[in-house]
Tab-separated table of C-alpha atoms in Angstrom:
chain	number	residue	atom	x	y	z
A	10	MET	CA	10.995	-20.981	16.793
A	11	VAL	CA	13.825	-22.300	19.233
A	12	GLU	CA	14.679	-19.595	22.372
A	13	ARG	CA	18.624	-19.126	21.449
A	14	LYS	CA	20.269	-18.606	24.770
A	15	ALA	CA	23.170	-16.515	25.432
A	16	TRP	CA	26.715	-17.135	25.850
A	17	ALA	CA	27.113	-17.571	29.425
A	18	ASP	CA	23.845	-18.889	29.817
A	19	LYS	CA	25.324	-21.702	27.367
A	20	ARG	CA	28.470	-21.826	28.784
A	21	ALA	CA	27.316	-22.480	32.509
A	22	GLU	CA	25.300	-25.383	31.238
A	23	ILE	CA	27.772	-27.219	29.234
A	24	MET	CA	30.578	-26.658	32.259
A	25	GLY	CA	28.063	-27.730	34.303
A	26	ARG	CA	28.273	-31.172	32.922
A	27	PRO	CA	29.997	-33.993	34.468
A	28	GLY	CA	33.833	-34.091	33.520
A	29	ALA	CA	33.598	-31.362	31.528
A	30	GLY	CA	35.428	-28.484	34.606
A	31	ALA	CA	38.448	-31.481	33.570
A	32	ALA	CA	38.205	-31.327	29.374
A	33	TYR	CA	38.132	-27.499	29.974
A	34	GLU	CA	41.673	-27.766	32.195
A	35	ALA	CA	42.908	-29.754	29.484
A	36	ALA	CA	42.086	-27.775	26.641
A	37	ARG	CA	43.450	-24.379	29.020
A	38	LEU	CA	46.665	-26.473	28.955
A	39	ARG	CA	46.841	-27.585	25.654
A	40	PHE	CA	46.866	-24.005	24.448
A	41	GLU	CA	48.833	-22.609	26.764
A	42	LEU	CA	51.583	-24.777	25.878
A	43	GLY	CA	50.939	-24.142	22.326
A	44	GLU	CA	51.573	-20.438	22.549
A	45	ALA	CA	54.077	-20.679	24.777
A	46	VAL	CA	56.187	-22.651	22.171
A	47	ARG	CA	54.749	-20.070	19.153
A	48	GLN	CA	55.836	-17.291	20.706
A	49	ARG	CA	59.721	-19.010	21.862
A	50	ARG	CA	59.870	-20.027	18.046
A	51	GLU	CA	58.974	-16.525	16.379
A	52	GLU	CA	61.640	-14.691	18.488
A	53	LEU	CA	64.354	-16.621	17.714
A	54	GLY	CA	62.815	-16.384	13.727
A	55	LEU	CA	62.338	-20.404	13.179
A	56	THR	CA	59.655	-21.653	11.350
A	57	GLN	CA	57.527	-24.600	12.078
A	58	ALA	CA	59.778	-26.816	10.031
A	59	GLU	CA	62.533	-25.919	11.144
A	60	LEU	CA	61.585	-26.332	15.004
A	61	ALA	CA	60.211	-29.613	13.921
A	62	GLU	CA	63.526	-30.439	12.460
A	63	ARG	CA	66.030	-29.742	15.679
A	64	ALA	CA	63.177	-31.608	17.944
A	65	GLY	CA	63.184	-34.653	15.714
A	66	LEU	CA	59.756	-34.020	14.215
A	67	LYS	CA	57.285	-32.814	11.373
A	68	GLN	CA	56.226	-29.929	10.532
A	69	PRO	CA	52.454	-30.913	10.810
A	70	ALA	CA	52.866	-32.754	14.301
A	71	VAL	CA	54.846	-29.103	15.408
A	72	ALA	CA	51.560	-27.438	13.910
A	73	ARG	CA	48.953	-29.229	15.373
A	74	PHE	CA	50.952	-28.903	19.191
A	75	GLU	CA	51.196	-25.381	18.524
A	76	ALA	CA	47.161	-24.911	17.932
A	77	GLY	CA	46.295	-26.823	20.668
A	78	GLY	CA	45.420	-29.978	19.235
A	79	THR	CA	47.337	-32.788	21.270
A	80	MET	CA	48.606	-32.685	24.729
A	81	PRO	CA	52.034	-32.860	24.660
A	82	THR	CA	54.315	-36.042	26.574
A	83	ILE	CA	57.563	-34.765	28.917
A	84	PRO	CA	59.501	-36.224	26.635
A	85	MET	CA	58.256	-34.176	24.236
A	86	LEU	CA	58.593	-30.977	26.005
A	87	GLU	CA	62.217	-31.525	26.816
A	88	ARG	CA	63.040	-32.002	22.754
A	89	LEU	CA	60.958	-28.617	22.242
A	90	ALA	CA	61.984	-27.214	24.530
A	91	GLU	CA	66.372	-28.506	23.908
A	92	ALA	CA	65.170	-27.061	20.367
A	93	LEU	CA	63.852	-24.182	22.169
A	94	GLU	CA	67.034	-23.007	24.222
A	95	VAL	CA	65.274	-23.189	26.611
A	96	ARG	CA	65.078	-24.845	30.490
A	97	LEU	CA	61.619	-26.539	30.678
A	98	ASN	CA	59.744	-26.167	33.874
A	99	VAL	CA	56.973	-28.480	34.850
A	100	GLN	CA	55.755	-27.498	38.997
A	101	PHE	CA	52.582	-28.219	40.767
A	102	GLN	CA	50.568	-25.094	42.290
A	103	PRO	CA	47.283	-25.585	44.594
A	104	LEU	CA	44.529	-24.897	42.949
A	105	ARG	CA	43.973	-21.731	45.345
A	106	GLU	CA	46.798	-20.491	44.195
A	107	ALA	CA	46.109	-20.997	40.398
A	108	SER	CA	45.085	-18.829	37.686
């Protein structure tokens, strides 16, 4: 029988692979952007279809974005920001300050 590894051990093994850190960071960014859009959409009382219409997108594209399934372009973020009545703010942070 194969011995099962603890999650911490498995994660350390995966993160030790070449490129794993960059892939994890990209996934984290997609998830955080999608979460921010979903929260703002809900604050405004909009459905995904209504946000899609405002932003010139299709509802499935909004759903994928909110789920962290796609990496948006800057023009897409600008359209979403306008549709969500917010200002898009893109910045660079030194890695030692980023959380």
